[in-house]
Short mmCIF file of C-alpha atoms in Angstrom, two decimals:
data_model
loop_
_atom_site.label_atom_id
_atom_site.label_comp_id
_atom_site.label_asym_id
_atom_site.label_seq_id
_atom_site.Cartn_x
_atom_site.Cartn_y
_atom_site.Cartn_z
CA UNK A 1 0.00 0.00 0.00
CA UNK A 2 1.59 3.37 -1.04
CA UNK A 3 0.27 7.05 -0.30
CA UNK A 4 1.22 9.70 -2.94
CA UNK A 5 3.76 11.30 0.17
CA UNK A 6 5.30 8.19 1.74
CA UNK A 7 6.61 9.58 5.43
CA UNK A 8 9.72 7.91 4.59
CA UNK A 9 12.18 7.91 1.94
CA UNK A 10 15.21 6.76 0.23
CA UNK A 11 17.36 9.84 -0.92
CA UNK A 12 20.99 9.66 -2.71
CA UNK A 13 22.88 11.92 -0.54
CA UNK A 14 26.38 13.63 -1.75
CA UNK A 15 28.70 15.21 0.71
CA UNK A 16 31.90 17.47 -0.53
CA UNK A 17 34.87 19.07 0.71
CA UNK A 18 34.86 19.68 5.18
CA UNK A 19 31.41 17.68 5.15
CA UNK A 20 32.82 14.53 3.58
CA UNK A 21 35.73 14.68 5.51
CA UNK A 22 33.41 15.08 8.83
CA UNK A 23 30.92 12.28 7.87
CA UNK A 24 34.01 9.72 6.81
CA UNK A 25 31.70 9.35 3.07
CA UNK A 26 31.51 11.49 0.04
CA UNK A 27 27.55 9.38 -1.34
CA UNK A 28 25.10 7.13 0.59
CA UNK A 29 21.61 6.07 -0.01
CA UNK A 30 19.62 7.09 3.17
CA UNK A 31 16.45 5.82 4.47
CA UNK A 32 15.07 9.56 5.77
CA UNK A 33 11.74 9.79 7.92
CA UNK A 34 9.80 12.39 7.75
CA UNK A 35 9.94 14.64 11.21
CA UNK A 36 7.62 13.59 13.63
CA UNK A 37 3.84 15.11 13.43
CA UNK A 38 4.82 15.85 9.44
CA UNK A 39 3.36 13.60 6.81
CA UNK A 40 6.41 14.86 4.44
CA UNK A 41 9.94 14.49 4.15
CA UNK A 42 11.88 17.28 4.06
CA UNK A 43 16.02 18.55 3.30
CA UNK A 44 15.95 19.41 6.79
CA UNK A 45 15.05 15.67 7.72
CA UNK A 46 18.47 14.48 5.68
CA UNK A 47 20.04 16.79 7.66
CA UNK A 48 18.93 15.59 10.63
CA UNK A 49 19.67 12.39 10.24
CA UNK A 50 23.13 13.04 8.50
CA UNK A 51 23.72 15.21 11.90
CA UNK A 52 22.96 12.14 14.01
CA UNK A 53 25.65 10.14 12.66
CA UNK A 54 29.04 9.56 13.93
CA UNK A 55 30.92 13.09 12.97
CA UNK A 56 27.66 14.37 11.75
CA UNK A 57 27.22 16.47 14.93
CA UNK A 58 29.72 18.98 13.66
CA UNK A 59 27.67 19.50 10.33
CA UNK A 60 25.59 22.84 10.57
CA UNK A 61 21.99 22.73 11.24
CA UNK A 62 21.18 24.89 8.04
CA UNK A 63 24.16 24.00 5.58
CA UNK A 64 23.27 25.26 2.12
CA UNK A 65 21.82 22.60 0.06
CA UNK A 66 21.35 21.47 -3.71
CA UNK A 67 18.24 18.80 -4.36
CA UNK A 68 18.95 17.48 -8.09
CA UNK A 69 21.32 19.84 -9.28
CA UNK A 70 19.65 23.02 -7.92
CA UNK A 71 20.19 24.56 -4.56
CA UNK A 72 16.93 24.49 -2.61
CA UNK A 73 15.80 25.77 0.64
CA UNK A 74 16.16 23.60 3.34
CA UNK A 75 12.44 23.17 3.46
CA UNK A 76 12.06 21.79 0.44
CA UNK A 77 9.63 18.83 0.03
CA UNK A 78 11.07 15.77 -1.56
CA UNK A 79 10.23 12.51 -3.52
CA UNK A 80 11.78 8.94 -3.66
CA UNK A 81 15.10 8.75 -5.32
CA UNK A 82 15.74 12.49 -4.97
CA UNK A 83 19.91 13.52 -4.99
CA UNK A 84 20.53 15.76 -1.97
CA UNK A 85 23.78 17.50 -1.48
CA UNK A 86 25.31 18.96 1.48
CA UNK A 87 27.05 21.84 -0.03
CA UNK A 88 29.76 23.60 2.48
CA UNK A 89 30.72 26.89 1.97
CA UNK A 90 31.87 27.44 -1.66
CA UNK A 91 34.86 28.39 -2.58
CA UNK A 92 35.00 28.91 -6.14
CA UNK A 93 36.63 31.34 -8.66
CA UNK B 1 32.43 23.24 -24.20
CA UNK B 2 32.17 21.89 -20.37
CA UNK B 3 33.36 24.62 -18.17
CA UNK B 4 34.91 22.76 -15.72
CA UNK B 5 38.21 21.44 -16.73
CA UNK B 6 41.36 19.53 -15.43
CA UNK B 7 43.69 20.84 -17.74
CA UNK B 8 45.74 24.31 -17.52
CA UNK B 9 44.18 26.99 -18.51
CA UNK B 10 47.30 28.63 -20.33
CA UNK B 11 48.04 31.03 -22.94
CA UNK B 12 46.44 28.36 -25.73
CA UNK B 13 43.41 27.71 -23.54
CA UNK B 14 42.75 31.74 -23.50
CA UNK B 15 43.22 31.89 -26.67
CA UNK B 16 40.45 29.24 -27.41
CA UNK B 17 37.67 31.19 -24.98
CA UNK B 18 38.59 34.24 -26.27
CA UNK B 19 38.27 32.94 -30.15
CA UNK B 20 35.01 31.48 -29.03
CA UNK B 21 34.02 35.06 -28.07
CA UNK B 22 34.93 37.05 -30.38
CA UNK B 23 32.87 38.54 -33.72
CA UNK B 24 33.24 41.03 -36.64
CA UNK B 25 30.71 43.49 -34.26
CA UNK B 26 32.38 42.81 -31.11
CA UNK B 27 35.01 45.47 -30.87
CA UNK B 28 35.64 44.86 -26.86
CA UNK B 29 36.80 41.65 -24.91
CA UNK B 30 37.12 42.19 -21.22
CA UNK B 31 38.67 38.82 -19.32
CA UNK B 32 39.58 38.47 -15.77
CA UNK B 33 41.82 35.48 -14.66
CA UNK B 34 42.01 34.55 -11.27
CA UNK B 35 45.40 32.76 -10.04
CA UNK B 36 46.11 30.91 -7.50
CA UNK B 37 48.02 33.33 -4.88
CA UNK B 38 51.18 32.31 -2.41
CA UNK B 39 49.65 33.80 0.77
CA UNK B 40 46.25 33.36 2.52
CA UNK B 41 44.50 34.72 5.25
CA UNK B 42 48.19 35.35 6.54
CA UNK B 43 49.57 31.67 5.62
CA UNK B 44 52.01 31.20 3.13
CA UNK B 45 50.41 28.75 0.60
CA UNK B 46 52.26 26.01 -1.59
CA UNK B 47 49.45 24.48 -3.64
CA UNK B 48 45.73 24.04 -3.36
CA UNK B 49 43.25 21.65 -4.93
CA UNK B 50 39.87 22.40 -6.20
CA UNK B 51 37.06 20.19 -5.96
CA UNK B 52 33.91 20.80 -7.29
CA UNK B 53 30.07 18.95 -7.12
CA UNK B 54 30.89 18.75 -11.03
CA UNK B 55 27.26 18.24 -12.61
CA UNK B 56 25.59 20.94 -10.79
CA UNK B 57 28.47 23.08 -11.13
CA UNK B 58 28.59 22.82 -14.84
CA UNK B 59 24.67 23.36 -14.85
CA UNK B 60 25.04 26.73 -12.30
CA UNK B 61 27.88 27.89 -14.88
CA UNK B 62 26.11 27.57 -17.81
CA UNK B 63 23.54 29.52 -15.96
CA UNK B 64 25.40 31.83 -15.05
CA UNK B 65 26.93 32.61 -18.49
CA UNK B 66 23.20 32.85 -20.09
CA UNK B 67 22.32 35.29 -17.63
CA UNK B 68 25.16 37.20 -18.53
CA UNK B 69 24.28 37.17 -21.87
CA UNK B 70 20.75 37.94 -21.17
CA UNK B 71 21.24 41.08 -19.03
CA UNK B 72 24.14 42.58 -21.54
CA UNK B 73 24.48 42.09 -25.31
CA UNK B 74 27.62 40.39 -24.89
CA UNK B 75 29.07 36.56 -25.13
CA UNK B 76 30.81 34.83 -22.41
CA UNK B 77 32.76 32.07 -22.34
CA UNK B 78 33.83 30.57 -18.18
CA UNK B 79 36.67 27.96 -17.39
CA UNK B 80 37.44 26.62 -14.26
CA UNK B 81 40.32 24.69 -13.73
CA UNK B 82 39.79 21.24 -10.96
CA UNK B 83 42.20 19.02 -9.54
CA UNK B 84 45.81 19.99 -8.24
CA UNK B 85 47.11 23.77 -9.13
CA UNK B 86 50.52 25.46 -8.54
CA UNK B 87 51.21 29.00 -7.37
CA UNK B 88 50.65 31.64 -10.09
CA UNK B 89 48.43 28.89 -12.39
CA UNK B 90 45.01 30.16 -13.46
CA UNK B 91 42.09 28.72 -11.43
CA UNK B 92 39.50 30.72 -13.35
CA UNK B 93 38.74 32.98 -16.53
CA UNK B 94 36.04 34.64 -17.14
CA UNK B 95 35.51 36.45 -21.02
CA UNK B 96 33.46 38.71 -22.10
CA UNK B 97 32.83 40.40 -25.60
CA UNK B 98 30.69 42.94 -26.57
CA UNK B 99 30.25 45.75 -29.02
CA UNK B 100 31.48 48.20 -26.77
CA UNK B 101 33.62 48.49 -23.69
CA UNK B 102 30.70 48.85 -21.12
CA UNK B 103 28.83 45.35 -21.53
CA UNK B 104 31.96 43.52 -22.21
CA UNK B 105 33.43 44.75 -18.51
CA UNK B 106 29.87 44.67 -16.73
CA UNK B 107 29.42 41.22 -17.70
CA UNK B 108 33.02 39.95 -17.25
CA UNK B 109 32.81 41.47 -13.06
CA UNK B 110 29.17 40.54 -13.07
CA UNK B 111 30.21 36.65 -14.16
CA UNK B 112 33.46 36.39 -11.77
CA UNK B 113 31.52 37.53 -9.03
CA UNK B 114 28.05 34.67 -9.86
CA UNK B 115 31.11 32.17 -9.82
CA UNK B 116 32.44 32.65 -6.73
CA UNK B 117 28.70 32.83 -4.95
CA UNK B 118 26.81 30.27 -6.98
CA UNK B 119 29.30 27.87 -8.41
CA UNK B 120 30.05 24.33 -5.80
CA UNK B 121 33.29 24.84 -6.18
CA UNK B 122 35.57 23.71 -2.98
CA UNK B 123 39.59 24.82 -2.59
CA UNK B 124 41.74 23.43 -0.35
CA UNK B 125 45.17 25.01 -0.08
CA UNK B 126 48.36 23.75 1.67
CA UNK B 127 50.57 25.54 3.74
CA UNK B 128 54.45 25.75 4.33
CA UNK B 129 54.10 24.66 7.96
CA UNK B 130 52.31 21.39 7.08
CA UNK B 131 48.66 22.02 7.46
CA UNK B 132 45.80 21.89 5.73
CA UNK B 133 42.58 23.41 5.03
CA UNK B 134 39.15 24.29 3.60
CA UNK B 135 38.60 27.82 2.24
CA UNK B 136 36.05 29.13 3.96
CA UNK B 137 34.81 32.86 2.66
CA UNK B 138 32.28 32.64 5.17
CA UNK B 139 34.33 32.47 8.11
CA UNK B 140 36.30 35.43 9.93
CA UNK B 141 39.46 33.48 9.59
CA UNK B 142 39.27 32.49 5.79
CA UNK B 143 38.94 28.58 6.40
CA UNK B 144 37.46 26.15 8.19
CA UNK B 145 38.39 25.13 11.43
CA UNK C 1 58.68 47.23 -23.82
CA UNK C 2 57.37 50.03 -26.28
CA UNK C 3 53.87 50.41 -25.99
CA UNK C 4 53.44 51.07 -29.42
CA UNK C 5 53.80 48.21 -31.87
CA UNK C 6 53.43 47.20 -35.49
CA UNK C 7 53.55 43.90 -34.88
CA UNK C 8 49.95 42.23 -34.44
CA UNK C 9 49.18 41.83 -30.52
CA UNK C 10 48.17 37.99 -30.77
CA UNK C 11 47.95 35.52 -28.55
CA UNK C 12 51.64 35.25 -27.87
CA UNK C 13 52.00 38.97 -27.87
CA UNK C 14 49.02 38.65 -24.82
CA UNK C 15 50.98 36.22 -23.60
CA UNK C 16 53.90 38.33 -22.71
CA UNK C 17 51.36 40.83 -21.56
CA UNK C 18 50.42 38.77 -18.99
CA UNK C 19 53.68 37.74 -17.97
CA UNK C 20 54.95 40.78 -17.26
CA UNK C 21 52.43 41.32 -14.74
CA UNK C 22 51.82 38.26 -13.22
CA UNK C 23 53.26 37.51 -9.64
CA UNK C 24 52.79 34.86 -6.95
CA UNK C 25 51.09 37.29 -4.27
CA UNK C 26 48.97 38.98 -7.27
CA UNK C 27 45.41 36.46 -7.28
CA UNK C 28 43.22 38.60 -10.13
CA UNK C 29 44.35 39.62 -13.63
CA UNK C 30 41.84 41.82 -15.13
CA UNK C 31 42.14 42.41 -18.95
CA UNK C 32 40.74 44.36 -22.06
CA UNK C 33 41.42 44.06 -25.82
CA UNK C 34 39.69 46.69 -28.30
CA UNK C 35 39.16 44.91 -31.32
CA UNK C 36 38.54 46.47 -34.66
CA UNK C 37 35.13 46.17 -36.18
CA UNK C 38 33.32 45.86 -39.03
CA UNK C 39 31.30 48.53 -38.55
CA UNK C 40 31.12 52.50 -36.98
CA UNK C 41 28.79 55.14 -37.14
CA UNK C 42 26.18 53.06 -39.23
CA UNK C 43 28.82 51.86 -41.93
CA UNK C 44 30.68 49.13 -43.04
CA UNK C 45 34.46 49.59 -42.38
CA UNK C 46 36.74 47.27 -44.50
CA UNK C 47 40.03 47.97 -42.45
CA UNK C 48 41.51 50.85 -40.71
CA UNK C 49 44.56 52.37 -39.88
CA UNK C 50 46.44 53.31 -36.73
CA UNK C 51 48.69 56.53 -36.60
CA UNK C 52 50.63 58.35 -33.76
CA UNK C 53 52.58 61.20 -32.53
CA UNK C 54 54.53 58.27 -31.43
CA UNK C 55 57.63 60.08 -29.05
CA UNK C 56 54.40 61.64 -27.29
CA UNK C 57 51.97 58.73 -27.51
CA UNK C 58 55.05 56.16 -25.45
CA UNK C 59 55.48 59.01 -23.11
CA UNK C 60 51.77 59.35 -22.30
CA UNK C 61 51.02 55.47 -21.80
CA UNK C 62 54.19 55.13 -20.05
CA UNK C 63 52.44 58.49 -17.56
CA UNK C 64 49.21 56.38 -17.87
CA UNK C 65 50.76 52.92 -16.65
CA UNK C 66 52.38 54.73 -13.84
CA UNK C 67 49.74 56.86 -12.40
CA UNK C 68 47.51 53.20 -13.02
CA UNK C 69 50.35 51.58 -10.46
CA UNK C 70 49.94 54.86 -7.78
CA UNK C 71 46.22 54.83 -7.74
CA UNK C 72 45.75 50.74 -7.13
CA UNK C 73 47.84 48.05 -5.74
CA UNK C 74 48.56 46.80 -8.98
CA UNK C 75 50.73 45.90 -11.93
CA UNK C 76 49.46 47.24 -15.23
CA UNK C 77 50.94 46.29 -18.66
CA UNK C 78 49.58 48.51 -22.18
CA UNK C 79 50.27 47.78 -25.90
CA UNK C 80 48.59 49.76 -28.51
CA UNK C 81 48.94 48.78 -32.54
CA UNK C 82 49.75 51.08 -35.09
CA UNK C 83 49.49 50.61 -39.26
CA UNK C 84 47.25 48.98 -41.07
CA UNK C 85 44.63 46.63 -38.99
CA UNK C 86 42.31 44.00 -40.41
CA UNK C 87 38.61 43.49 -39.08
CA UNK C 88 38.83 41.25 -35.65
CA UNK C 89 42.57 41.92 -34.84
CA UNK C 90 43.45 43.56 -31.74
CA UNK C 91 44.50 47.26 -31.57
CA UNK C 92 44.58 47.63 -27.88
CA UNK C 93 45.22 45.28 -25.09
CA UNK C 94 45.25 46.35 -21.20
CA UNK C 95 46.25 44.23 -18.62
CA UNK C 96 46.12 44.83 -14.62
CA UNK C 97 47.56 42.11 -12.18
CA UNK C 98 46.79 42.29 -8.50
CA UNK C 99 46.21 40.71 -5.16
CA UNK C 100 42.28 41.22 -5.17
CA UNK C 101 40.15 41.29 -8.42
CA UNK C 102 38.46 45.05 -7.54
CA UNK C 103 41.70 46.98 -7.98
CA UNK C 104 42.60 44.85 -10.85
CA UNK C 105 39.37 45.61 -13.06
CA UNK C 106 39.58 49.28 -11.86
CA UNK C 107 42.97 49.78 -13.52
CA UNK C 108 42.08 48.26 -15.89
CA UNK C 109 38.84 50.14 -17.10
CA UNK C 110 40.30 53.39 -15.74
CA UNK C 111 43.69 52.99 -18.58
CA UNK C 112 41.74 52.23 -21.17
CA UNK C 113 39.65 55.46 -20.56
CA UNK C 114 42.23 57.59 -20.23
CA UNK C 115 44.08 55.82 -22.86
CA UNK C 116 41.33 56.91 -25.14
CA UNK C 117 41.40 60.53 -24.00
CA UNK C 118 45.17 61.72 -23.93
CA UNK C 119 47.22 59.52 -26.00
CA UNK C 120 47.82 60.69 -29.49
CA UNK C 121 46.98 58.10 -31.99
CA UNK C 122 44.14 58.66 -34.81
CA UNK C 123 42.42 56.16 -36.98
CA UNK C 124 41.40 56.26 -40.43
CA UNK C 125 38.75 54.11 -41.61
CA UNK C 126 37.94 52.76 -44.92
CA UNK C 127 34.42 51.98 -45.96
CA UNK C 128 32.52 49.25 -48.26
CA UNK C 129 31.85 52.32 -50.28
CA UNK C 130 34.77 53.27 -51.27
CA UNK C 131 35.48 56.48 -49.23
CA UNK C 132 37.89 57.25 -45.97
CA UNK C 133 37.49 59.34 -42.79
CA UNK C 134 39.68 60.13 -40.03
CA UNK C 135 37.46 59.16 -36.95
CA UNK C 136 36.41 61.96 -34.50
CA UNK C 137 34.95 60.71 -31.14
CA UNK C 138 34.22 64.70 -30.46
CA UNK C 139 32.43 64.94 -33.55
CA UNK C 140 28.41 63.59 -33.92
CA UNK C 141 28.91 61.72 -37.29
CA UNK C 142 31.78 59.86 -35.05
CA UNK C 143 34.12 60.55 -38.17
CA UNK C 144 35.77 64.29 -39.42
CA UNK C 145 34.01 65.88 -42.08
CA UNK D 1 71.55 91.51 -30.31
CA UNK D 2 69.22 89.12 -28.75
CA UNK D 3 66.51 89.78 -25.70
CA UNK D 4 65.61 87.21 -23.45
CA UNK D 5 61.82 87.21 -24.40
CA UNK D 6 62.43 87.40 -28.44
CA UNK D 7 58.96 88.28 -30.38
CA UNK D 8 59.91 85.97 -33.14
CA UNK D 9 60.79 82.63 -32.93
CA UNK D 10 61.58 79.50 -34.89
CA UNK D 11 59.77 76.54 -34.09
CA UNK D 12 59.38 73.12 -35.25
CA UNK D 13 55.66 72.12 -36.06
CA UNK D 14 54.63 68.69 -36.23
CA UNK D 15 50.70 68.02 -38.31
CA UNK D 16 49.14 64.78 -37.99
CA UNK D 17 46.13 62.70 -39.51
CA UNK D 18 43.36 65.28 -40.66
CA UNK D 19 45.70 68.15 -40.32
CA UNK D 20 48.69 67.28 -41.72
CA UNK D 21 45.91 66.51 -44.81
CA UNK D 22 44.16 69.67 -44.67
CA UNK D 23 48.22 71.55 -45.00
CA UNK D 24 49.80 68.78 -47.36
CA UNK D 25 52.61 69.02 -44.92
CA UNK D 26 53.77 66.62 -41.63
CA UNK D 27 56.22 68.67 -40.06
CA UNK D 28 58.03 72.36 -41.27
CA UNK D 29 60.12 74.59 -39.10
CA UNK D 30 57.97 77.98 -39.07
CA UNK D 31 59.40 81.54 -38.33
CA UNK D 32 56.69 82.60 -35.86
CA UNK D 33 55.81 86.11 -35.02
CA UNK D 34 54.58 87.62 -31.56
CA UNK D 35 50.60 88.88 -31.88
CA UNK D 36 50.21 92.31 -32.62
CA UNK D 37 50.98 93.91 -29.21
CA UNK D 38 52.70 91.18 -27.08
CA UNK D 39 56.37 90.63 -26.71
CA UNK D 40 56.06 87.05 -26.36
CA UNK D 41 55.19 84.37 -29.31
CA UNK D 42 52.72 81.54 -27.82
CA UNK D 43 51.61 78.73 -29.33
CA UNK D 44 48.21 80.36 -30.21
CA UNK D 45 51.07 82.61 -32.67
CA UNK D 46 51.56 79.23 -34.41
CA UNK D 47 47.68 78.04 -35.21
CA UNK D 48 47.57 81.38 -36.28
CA UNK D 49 50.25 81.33 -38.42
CA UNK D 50 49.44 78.15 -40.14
CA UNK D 51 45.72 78.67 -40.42
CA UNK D 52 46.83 81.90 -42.78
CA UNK D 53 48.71 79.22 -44.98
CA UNK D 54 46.62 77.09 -47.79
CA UNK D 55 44.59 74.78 -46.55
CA UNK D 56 44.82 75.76 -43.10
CA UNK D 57 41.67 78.09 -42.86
CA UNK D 58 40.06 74.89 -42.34
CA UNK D 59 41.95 74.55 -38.80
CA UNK D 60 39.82 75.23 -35.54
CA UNK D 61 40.67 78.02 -33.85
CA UNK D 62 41.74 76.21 -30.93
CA UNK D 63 42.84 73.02 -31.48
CA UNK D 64 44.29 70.78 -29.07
CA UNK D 65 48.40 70.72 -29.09
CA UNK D 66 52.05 69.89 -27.51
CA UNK D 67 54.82 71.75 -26.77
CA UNK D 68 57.76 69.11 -26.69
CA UNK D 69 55.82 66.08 -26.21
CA UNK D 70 53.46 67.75 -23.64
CA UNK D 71 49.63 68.80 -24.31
CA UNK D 72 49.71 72.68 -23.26
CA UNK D 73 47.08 75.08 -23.41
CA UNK D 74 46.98 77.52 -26.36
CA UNK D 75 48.33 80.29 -24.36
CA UNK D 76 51.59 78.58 -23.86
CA UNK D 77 54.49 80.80 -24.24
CA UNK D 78 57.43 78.96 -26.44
CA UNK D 79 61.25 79.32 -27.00
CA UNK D 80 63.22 79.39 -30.16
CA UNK D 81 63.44 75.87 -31.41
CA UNK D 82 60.24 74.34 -28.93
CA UNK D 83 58.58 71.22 -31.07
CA UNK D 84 54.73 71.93 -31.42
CA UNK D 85 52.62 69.40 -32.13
CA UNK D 86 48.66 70.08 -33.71
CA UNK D 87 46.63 67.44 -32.26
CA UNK D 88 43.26 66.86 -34.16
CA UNK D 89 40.69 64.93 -32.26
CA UNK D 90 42.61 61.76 -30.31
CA UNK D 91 40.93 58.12 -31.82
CA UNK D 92 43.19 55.71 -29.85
CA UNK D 93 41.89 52.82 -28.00
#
């Protein structure tokens, strides 16, 4: 039985630069529930649950974000399969 | 063209984004090149590496270059350089051509400055004394702890 | 270095541009090359050609350079081509090295202005039709009567 | 017998682009009189005296010009031998 916005999903998640270093793991596939009382899951629930891993306690609460190539607030709903990326500060140019 | 590249961007690699650029009607190219500098934040620097989320950040420059090209009636052409750099070797040019003088620098400052706040685009330098770090333009020190 | 040359400012010629300002503490390289083109004042030029009060026209960019390298922390390099100049090639080329890219695109627009208003060179410009005018920036057709 | 502030002078004139079309002439050494009135010759002395030569009526009045490699106002008061340079509207860059 599905609903049309599961409370839990699997996400591709990509980590770069300080954040890879932090979490030990530059891509994972993570199994994100939605936050309690909320029937959706959110970037800020990947964060979350990136935060409560070993190292992930140093990541910011509100790191800037891309969700399938495009940075995205960290509000942003998403769907099954979705590519999240921890983005740290850039340093480009 | 991508824009993100592993090779140098020397004199023949210029010479390719300006040719790209340039046009019978264009009668101004402004460029900027940014290099990779010997001192940071007070450290003295040896080498750095650049790192980048590559798909998105060829997506955000391509952006970045239409917009250009939307807001003056110029053409742009954007490298950055990935990977392992040297002192004095060009991490990034930026070109910018134009019928006149005004477009061609208004887009070439608008462009450098997109790149450096939308681009993910990570640099991590190493310093005489052994140490390494994260550039961080965010933070007071200029890297990460 | 001259600043005046006959010789076509190419790639290579850019090259040594460059060269001469780059430096390992200097991160930003701002640059600008007037091109010729094809057309001015609603016409269509075929070529043109570059003339100077040359003794005068070094001194001036030689002034211009320096009073570039008082104003900003930076490193400025100027060639300007004289003779006879085909469509597309390159008759000016400005190029300001420094540690941060602000000062270097500021000397760098701010020579090419003033390059424009004090050094002696004039330009003659031949049309599809046939005719030839001395181009006058003061004057509203653009070219002498 | 000489005087410091001679009322003629010799001078070399350089004429470029549309001027040195308009006098069918790039440089000449001219023999410059004072204006009617002063003791000194300026370099106004020398547009005049060239715009009374053919071709020259066509020079402004005031056009820009150097004295030995220098842009100097019109009024500029010259010595025997000074280089003066008519500079018609500048087109570099």
């Amino acid at each position: 039985m599905t609903t049309s916005i599961p409370a839990v999903l699997t996400v591709r998640v990509l980590l770069f630069a300080r954040y890879a270093e932090l979490l030990g793991c530059e891509r994972l596939d993570l199994r994100v529930p939605a936050a309690r009382g909320a029937g959706r899951v959110t970037a800020a629930d990947v964060v979350a649950a990136l935060r409560a891993r070993p190292g992930g306690e140093r990541l910011p609460a509100r790191p800037l974000l891309a969700v399938n190539l495009r940075q995205q607030p960290l509000e942003t709903v998403l769907a099954e399969g979705d590519e999240v990326a921890l983005l740290p500060p850039l340093a480009g140019g | 063209m991508p824009h993100l590249t592993d090779a140098p961007i020397d004199a023949t690699a210029l010479a390719t984004l300006l040719a790209a650029v340039a046009a019978p009607d264009r009668g101004g190219i402004a460029t900027f090149l940014g290099l990779v500098r010997d001192h940071h934040a007070g450290r003295v620097v040896l080498r750095l590496e650049y790192s980048a989320y590559a798909p998105m950040a060829e997506v955000v420059c391509a952006e970045i270059v239409a917009e250009a090209e939307g807001r003056w009636p110029a053409a742009v052409a954007l490298a950055h350089r990935l990977g392992p750099l040297a002192i004095g070797e060009t991490a990034v040019a930026v070109v910018a051509a134009a019928a006149h003088r005004e477009a061609a620098f208004a887009a070439c400052r608008w462009v450098i400055e997109e790149v450096k706040r939308r681009v993910p685009i990570w640099k991590r330098e190493f310093y005489a004394d052994g140490t390494v770090a994260w550039v961080d333009p965010t933070a007071a020190a200029g890297v990460s702890p």
